[in-house]
mmCIF file with all atom_site columns, C-alpha atoms in Angstrom:
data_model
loop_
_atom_site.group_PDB
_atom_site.id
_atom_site.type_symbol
_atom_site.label_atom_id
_atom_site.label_alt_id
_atom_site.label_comp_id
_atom_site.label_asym_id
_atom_site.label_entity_id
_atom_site.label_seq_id
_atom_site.pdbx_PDB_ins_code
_atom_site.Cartn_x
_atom_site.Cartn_y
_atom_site.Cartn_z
_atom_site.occupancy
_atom_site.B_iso_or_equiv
_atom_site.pdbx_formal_charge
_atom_site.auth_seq_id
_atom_site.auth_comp_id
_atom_site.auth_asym_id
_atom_site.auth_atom_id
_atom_site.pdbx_PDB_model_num
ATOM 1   C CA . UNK A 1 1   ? -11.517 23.943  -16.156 1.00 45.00 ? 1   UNK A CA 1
ATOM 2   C CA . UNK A 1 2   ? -14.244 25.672  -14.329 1.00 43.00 ? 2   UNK A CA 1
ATOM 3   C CA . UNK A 1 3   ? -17.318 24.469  -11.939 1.00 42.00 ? 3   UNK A CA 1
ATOM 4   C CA . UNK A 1 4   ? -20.878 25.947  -13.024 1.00 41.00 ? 4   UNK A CA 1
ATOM 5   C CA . UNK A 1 5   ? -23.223 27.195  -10.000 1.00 42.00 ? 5   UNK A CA 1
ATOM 6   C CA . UNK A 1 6   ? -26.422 26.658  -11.771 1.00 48.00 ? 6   UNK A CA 1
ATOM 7   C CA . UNK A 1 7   ? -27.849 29.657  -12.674 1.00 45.00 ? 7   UNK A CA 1
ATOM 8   C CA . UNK A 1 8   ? -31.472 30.106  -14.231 1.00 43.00 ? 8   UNK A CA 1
ATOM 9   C CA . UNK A 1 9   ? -30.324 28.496  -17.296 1.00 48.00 ? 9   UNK A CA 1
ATOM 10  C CA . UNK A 1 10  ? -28.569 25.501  -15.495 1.00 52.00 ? 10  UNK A CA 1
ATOM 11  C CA . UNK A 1 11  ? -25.613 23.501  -16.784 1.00 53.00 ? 11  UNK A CA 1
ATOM 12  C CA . UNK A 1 12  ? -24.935 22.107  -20.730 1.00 51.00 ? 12  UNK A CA 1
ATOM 13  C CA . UNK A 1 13  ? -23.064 19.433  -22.277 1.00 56.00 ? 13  UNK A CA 1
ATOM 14  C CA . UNK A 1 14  ? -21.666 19.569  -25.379 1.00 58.00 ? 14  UNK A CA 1
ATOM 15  C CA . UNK A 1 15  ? -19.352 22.243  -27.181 1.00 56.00 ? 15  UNK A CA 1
ATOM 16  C CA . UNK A 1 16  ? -20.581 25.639  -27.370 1.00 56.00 ? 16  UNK A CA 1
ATOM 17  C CA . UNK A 1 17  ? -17.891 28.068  -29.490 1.00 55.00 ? 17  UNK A CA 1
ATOM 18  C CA . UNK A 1 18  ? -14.873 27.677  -27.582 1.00 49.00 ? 18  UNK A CA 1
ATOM 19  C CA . UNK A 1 19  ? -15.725 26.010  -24.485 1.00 59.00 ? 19  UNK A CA 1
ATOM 20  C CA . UNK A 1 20  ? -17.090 22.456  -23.695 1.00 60.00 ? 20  UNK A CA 1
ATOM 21  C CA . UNK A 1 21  ? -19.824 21.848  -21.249 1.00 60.00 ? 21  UNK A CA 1
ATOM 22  C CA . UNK A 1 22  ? -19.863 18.164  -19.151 1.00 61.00 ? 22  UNK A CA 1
ATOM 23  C CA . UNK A 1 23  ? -21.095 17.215  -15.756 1.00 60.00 ? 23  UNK A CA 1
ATOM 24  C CA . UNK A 1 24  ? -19.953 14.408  -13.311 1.00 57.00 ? 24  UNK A CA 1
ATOM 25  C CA . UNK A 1 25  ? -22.135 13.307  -10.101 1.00 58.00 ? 25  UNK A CA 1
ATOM 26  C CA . UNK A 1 26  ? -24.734 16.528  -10.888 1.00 58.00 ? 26  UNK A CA 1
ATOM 27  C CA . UNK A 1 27  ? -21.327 18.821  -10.753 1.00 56.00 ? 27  UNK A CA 1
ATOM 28  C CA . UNK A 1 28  ? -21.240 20.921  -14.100 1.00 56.00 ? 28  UNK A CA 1
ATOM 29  C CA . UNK A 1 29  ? -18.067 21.640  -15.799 1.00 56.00 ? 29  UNK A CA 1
ATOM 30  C CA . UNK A 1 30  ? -16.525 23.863  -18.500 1.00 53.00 ? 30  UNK A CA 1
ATOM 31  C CA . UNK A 1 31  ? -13.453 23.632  -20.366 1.00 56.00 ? 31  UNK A CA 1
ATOM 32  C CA . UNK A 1 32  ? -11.576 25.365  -23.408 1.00 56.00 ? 32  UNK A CA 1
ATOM 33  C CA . UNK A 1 33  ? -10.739 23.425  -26.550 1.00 58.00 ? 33  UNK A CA 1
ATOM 34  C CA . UNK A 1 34  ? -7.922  21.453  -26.780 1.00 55.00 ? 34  UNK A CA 1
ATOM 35  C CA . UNK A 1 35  ? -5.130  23.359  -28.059 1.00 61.00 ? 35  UNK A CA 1
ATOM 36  C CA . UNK A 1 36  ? -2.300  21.600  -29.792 1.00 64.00 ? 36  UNK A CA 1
ATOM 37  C CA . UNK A 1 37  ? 1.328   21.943  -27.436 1.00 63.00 ? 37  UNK A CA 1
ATOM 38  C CA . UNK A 1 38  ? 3.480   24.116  -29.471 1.00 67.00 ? 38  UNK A CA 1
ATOM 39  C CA . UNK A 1 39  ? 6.469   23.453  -26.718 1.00 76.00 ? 39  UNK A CA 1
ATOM 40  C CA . UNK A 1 40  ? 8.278   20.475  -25.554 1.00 82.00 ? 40  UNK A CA 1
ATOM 41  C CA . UNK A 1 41  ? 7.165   19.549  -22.320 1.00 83.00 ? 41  UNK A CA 1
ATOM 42  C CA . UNK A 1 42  ? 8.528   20.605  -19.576 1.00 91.00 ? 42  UNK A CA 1
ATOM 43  C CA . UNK A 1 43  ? 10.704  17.897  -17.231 1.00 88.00 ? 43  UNK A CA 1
ATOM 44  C CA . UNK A 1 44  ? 9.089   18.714  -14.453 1.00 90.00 ? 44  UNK A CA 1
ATOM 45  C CA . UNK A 1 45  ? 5.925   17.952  -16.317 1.00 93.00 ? 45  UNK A CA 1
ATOM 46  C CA . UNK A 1 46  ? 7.565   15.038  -17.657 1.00 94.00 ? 46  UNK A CA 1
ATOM 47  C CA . UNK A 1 47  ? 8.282   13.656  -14.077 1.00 94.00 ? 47  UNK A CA 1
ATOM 48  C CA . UNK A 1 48  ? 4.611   13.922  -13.381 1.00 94.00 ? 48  UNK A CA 1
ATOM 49  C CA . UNK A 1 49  ? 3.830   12.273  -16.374 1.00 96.00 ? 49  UNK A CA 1
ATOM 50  C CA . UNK A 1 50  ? 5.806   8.999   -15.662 1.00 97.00 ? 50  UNK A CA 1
ATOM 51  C CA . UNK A 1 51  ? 4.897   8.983   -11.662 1.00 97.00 ? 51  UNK A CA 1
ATOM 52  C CA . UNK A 1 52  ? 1.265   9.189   -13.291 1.00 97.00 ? 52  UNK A CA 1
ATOM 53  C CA . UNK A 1 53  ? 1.613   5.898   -15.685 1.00 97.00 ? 53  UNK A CA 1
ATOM 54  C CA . UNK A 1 54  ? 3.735   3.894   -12.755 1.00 97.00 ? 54  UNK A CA 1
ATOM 55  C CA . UNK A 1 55  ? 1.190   4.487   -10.206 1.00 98.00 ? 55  UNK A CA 1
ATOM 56  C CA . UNK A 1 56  ? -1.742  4.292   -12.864 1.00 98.00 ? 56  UNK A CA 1
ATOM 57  C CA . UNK A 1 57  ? -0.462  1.177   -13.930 1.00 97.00 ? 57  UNK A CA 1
ATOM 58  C CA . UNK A 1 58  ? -0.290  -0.921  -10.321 1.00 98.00 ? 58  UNK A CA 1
ATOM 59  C CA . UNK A 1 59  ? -3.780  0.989   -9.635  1.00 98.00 ? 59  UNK A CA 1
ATOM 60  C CA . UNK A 1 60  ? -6.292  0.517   -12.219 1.00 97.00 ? 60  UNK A CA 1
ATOM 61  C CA . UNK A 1 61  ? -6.302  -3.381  -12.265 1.00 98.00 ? 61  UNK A CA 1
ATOM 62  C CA . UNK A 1 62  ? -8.074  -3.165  -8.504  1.00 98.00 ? 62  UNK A CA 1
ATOM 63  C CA . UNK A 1 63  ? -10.370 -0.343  -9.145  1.00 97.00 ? 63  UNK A CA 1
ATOM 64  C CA . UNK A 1 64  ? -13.198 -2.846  -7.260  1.00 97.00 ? 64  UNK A CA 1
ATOM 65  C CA . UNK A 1 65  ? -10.787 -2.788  -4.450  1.00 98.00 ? 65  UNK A CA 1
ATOM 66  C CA . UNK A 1 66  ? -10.386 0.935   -4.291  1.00 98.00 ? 66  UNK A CA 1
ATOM 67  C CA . UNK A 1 67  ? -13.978 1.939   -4.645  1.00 97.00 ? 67  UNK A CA 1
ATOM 68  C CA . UNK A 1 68  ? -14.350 -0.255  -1.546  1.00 97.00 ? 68  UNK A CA 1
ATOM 69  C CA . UNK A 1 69  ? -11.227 0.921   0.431   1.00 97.00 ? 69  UNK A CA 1
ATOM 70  C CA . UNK A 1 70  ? -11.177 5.132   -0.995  1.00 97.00 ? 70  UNK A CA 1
ATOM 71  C CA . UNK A 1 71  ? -15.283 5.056   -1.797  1.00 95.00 ? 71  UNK A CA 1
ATOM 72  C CA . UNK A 1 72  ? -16.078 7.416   0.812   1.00 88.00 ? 72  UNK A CA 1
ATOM 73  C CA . UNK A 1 73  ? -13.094 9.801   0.746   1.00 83.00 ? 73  UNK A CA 1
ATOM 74  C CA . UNK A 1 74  ? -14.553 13.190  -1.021  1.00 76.00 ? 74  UNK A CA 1
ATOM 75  C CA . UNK A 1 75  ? -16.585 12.006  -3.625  1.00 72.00 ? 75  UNK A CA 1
ATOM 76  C CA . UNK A 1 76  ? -17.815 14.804  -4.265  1.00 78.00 ? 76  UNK A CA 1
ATOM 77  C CA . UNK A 1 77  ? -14.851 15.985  -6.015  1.00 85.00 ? 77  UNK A CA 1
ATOM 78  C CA . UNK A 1 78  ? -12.944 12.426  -6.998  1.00 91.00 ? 78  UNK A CA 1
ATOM 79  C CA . UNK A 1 79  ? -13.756 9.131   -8.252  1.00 94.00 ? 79  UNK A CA 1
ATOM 80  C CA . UNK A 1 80  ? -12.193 6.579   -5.895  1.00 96.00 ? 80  UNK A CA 1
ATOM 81  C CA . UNK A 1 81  ? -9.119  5.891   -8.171  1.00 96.00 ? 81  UNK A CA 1
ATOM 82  C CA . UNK A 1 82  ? -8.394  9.441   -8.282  1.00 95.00 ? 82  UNK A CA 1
ATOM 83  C CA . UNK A 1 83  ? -8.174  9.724   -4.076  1.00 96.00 ? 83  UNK A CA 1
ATOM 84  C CA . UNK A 1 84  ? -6.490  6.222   -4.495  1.00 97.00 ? 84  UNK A CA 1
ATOM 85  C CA . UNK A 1 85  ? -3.692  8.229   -6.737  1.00 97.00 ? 85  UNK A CA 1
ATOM 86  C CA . UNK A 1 86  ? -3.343  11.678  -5.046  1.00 96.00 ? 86  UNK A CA 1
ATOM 87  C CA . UNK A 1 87  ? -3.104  9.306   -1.147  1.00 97.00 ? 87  UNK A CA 1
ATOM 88  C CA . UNK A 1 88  ? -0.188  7.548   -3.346  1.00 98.00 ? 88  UNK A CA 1
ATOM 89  C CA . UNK A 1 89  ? 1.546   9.348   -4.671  1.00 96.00 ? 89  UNK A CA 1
ATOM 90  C CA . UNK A 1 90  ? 3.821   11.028  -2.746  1.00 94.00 ? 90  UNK A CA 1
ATOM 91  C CA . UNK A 1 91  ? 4.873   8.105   -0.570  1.00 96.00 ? 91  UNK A CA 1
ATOM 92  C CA . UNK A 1 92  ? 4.856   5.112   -2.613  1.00 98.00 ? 92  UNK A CA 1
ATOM 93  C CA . UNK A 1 93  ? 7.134   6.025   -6.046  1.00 97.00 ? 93  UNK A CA 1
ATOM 94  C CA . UNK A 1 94  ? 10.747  5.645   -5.545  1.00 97.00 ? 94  UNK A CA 1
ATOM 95  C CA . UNK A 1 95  ? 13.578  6.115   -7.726  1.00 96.00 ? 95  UNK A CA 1
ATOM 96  C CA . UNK A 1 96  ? 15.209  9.019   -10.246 1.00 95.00 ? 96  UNK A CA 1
ATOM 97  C CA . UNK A 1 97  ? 13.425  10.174  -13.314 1.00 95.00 ? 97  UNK A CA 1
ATOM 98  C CA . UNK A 1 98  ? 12.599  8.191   -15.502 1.00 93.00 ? 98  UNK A CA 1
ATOM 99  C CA . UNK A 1 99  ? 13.492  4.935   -13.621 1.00 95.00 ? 99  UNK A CA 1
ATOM 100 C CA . UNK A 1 100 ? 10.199  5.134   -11.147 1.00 97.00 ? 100 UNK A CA 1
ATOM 101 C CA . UNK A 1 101 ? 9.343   1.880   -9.710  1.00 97.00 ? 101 UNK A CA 1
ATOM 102 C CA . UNK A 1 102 ? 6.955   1.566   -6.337  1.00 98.00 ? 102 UNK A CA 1
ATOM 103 C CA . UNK A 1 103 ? 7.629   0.987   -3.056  1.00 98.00 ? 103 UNK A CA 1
ATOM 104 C CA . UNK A 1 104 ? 4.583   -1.740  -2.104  1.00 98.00 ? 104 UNK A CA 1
ATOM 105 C CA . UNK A 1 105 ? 5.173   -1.589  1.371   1.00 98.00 ? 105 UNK A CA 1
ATOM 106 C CA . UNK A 1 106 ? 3.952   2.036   0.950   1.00 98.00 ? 106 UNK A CA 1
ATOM 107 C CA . UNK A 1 107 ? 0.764   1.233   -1.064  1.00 98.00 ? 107 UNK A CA 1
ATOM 108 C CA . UNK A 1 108 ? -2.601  1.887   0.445   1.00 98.00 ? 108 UNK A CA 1
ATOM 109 C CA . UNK A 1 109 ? -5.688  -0.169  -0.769  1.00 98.00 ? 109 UNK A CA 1
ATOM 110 C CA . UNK A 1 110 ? -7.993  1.773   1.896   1.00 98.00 ? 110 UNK A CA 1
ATOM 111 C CA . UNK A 1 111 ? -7.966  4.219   4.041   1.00 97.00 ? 111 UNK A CA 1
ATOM 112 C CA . UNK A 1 112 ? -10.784 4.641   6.963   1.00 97.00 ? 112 UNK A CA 1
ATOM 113 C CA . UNK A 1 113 ? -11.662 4.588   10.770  1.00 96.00 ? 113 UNK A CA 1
ATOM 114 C CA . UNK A 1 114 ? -12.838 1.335   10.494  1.00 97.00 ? 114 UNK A CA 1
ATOM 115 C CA . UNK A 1 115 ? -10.690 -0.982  13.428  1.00 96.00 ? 115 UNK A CA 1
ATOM 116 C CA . UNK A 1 116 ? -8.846  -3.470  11.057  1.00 97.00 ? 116 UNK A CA 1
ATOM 117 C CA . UNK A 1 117 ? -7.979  -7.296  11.936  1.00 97.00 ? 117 UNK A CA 1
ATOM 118 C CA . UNK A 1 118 ? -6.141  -6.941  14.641  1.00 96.00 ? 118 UNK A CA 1
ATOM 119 C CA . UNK A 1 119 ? -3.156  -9.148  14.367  1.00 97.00 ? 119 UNK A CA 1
ATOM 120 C CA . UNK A 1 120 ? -2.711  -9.842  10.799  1.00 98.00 ? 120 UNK A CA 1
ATOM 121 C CA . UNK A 1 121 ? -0.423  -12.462 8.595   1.00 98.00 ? 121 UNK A CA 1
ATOM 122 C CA . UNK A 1 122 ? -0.181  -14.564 5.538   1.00 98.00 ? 122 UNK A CA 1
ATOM 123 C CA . UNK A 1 123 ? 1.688   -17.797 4.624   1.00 98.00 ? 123 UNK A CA 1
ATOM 124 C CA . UNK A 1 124 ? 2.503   -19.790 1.536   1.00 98.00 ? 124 UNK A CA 1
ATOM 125 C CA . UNK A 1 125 ? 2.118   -23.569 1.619   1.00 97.00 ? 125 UNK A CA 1
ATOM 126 C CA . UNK A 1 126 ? 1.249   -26.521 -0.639  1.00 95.00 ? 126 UNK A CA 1
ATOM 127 C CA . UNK A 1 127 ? 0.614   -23.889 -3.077  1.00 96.00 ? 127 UNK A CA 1
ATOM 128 C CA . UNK A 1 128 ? -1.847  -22.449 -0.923  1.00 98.00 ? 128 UNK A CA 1
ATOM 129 C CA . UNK A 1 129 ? -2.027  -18.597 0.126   1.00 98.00 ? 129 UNK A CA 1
ATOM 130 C CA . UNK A 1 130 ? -3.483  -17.916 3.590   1.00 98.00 ? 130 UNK A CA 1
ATOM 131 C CA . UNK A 1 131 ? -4.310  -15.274 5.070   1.00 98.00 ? 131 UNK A CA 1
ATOM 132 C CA . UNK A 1 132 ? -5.004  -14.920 8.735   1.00 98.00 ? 132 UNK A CA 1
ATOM 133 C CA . UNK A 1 133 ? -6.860  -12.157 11.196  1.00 98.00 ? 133 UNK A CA 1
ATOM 134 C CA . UNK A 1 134 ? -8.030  -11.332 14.354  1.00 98.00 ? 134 UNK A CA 1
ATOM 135 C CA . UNK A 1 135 ? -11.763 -12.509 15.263  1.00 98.00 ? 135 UNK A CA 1
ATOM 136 C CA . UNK A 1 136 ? -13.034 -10.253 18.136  1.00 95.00 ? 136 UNK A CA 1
ATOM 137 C CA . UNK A 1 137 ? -15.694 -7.897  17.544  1.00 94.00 ? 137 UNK A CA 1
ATOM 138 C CA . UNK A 1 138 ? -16.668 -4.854  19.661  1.00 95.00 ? 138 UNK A CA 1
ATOM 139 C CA . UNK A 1 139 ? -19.668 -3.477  20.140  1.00 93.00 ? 139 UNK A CA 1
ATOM 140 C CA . UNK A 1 140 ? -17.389 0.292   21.660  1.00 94.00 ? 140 UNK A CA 1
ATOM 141 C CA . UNK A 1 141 ? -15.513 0.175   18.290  1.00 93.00 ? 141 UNK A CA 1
ATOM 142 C CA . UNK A 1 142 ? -18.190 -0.585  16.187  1.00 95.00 ? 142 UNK A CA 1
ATOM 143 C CA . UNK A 1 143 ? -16.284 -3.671  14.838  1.00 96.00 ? 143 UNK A CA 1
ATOM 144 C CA . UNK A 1 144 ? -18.985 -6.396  13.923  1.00 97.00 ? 144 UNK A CA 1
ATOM 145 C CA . UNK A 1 145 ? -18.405 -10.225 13.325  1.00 98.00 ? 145 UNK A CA 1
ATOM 146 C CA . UNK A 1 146 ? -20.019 -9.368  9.627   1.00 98.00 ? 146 UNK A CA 1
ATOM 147 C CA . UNK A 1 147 ? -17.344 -7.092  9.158   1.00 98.00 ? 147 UNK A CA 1
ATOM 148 C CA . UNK A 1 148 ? -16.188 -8.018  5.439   1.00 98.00 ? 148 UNK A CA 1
ATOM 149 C CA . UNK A 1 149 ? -12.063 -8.837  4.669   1.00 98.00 ? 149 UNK A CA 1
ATOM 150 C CA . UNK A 1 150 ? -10.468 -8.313  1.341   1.00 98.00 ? 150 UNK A CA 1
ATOM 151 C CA . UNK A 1 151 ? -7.213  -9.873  0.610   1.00 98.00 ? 151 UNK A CA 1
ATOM 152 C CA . UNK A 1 152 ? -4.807  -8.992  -2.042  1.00 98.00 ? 152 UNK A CA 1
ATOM 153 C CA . UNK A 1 153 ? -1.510  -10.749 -3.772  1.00 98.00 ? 153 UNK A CA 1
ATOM 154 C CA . UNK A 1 154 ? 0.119   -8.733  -6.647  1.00 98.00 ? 154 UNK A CA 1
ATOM 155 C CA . UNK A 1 155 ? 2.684   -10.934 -8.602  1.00 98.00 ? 155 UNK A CA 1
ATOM 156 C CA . UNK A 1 156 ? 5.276   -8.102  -9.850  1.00 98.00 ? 156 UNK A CA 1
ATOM 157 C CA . UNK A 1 157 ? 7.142   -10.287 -12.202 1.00 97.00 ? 157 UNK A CA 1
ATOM 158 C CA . UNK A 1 158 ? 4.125   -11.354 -13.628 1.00 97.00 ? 158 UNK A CA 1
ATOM 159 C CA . UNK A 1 159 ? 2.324   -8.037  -13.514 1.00 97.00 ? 159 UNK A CA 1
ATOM 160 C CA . UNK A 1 160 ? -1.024  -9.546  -12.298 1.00 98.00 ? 160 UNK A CA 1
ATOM 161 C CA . UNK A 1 161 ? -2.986  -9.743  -9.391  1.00 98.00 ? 161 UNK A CA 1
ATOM 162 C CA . UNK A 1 162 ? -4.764  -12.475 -7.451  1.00 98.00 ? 162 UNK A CA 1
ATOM 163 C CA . UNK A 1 163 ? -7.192  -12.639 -4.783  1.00 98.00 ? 163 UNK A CA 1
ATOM 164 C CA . UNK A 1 164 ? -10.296 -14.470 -3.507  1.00 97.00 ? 164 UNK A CA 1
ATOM 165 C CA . UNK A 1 165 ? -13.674 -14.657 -5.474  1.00 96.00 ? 165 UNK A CA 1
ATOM 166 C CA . UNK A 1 166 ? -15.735 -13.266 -2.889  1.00 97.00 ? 166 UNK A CA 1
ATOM 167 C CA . UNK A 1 167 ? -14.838 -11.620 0.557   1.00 98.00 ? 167 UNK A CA 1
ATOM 168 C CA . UNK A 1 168 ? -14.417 -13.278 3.507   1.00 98.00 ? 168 UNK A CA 1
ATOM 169 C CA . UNK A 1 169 ? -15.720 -12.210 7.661   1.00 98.00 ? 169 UNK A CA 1
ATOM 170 C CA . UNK A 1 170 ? -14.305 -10.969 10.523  1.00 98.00 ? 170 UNK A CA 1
ATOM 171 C CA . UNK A 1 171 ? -15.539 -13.848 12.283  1.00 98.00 ? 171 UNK A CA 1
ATOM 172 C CA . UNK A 1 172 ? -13.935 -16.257 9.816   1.00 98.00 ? 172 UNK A CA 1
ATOM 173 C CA . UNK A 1 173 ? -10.408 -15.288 10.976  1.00 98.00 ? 173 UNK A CA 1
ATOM 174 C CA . UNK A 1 174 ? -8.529  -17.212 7.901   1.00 98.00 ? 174 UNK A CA 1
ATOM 175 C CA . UNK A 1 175 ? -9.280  -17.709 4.471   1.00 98.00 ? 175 UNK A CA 1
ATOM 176 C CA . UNK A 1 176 ? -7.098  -19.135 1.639   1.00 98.00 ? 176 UNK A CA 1
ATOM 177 C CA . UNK A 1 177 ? -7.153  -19.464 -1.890  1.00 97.00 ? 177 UNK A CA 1
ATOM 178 C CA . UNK A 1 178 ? -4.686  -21.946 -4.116  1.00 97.00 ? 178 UNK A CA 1
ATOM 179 C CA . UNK A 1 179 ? -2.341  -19.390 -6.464  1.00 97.00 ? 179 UNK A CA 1
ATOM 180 C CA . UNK A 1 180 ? -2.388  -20.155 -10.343 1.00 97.00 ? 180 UNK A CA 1
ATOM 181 C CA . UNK A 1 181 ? -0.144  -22.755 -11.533 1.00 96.00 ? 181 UNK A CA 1
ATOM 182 C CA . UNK A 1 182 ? 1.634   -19.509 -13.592 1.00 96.00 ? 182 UNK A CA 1
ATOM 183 C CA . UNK A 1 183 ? 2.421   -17.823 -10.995 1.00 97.00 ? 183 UNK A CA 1
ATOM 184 C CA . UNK A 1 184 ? 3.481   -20.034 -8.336  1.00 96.00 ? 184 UNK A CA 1
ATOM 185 C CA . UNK A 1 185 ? 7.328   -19.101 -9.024  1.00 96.00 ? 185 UNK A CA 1
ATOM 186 C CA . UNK A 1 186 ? 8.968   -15.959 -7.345  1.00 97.00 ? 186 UNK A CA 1
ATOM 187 C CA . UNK A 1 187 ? 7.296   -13.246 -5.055  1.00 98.00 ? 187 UNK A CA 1
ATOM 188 C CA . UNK A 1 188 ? 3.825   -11.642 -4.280  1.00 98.00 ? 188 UNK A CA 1
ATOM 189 C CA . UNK A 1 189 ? 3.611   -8.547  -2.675  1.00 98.00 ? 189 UNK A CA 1
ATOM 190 C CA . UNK A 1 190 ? 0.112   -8.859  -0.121  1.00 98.00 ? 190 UNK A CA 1
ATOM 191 C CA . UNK A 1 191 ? -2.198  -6.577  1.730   1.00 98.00 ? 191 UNK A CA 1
ATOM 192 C CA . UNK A 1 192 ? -5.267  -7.368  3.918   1.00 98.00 ? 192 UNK A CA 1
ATOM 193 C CA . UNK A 1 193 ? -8.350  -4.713  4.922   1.00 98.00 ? 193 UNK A CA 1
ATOM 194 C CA . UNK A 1 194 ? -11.571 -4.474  5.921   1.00 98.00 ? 194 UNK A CA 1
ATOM 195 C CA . UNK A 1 195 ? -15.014 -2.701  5.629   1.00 98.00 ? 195 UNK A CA 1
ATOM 196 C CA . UNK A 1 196 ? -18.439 -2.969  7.454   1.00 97.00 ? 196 UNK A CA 1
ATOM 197 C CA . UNK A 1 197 ? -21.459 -4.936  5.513   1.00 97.00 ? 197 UNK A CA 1
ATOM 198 C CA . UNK A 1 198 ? -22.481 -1.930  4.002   1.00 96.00 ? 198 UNK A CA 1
ATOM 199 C CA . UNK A 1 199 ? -19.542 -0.554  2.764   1.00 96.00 ? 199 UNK A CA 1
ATOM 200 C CA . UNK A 1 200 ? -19.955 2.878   4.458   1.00 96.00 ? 200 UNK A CA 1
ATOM 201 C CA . UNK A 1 201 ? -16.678 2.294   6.312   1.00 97.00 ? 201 UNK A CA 1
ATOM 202 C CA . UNK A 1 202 ? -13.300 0.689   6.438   1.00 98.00 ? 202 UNK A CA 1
ATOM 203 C CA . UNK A 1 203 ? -10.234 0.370   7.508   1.00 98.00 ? 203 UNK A CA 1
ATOM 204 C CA . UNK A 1 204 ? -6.473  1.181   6.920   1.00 98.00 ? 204 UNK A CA 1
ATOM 205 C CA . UNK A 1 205 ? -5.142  -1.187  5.161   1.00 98.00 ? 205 UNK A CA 1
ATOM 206 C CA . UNK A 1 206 ? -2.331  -3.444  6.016   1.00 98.00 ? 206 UNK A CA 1
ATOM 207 C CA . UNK A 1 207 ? 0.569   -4.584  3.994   1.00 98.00 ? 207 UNK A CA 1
ATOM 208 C CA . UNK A 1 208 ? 1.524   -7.905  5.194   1.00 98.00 ? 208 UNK A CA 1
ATOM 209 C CA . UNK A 1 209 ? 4.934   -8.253  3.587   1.00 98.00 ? 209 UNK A CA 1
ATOM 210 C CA . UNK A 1 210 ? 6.626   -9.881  0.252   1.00 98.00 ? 210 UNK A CA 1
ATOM 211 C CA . UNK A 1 211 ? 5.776   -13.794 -0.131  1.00 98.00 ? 211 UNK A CA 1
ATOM 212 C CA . UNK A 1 212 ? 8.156   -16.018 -1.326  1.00 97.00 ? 212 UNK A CA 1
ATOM 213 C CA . UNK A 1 213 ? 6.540   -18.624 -3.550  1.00 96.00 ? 213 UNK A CA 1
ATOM 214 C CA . UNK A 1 214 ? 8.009   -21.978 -5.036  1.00 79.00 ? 214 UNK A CA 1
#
């Protein structure tokens, strides 16, 4: 695939003999025609196929998240759940071909400069999740008491995800949410970060460790 440097004719969309024209955030593109494989794939390609679907799998589900937490990392070039992939992908699969399974402890949700919550943890009680943060806010850090704090529980058995309806504050320091009567049985998997009111930055975020449930 090649990148078109408008010329005085500009980009096009559409197929034109043998080559498709497309654009994506005013960057024209052109492609050749798909051509049918006439060989097996490869197993290294193979390899990359299956990391591709594992990771896929566990990301696309939080693609609000990730536009949050990988929105500003070069969009130019990537749609947040594309930097979301290529920052995962070499350090969260695990396992032999074709047995991939993740390593959540490895997982990024976001990735920034933003200072996070300081000291972080979660509990499980009464069927209640909680999650709990640090509330000091720094003018030399640019850490604000507006700061916003996204939460995340991911239920592997289950294959589902949970979280709260809206975001909570910085200044808030907790915030809790009561975890679905289906899947209040085994594990979640949980991760905590933040961003500033506008979105325009945020922090690493923090895995906060495998929850035993009921």
């Amino acid at each position: 695939m090649g990148t078109i440097v408008n010329g005085a004719n500009g980009g096009f969309k559409g197929k034109a003999g043998s080559i498709i024209g497309s654009s994506w955030k005013s960057i024209n593109y052109i492609k050749g025609l798909y051509k049918k494989r006439s060989k097996p794939a490869s197993k290294a390609q193979m390899m990359q196929q299956e990391k591709f679907k594992t990771l896929m799998r566990f990301l696309l589900p939080i693609n609000f998240f990730l536009k949050i937490g990988f929105g500003r990392k070069n969009t130019e070039k990537l749609t947040p759940i594309n930097a979301a992939f290529q920052f995962n992908l070499d350090q969260a699969i695990t396992g032999i071909y074709p047995d991939y399974t993740l390593d959540y402890s490895k997982i990024s949700i976001s990735d920034g400069s933003l200072y996070g919550g300081g000291t972080v943890g979660v509990s499980y009680d009464a069927g209640d999740l909680s999650f709990t943060w640090s509330t000091d806010d720094s003018e030399t850090f640019e850490t604000f008491s507006d700061d916003m704090v996204y939460v995340l529980a991911y239920h592997p058995e289950k294959d589902e995800f949970i979280s709260t309806p809206t975001p909570s504050t910085r200044a808030a320091g907790t915030v809790s949410f009561t975890v679905p009567e289906h899947l209040a049985t085994g594990a979640v998997h949980t991760w905590l970060f933040l961003s500033n009111r506008s979105k325009t930055k945020v922090s690493k975020s923090v895995y906060l460790g495998e929850i035993q449930l009921i």
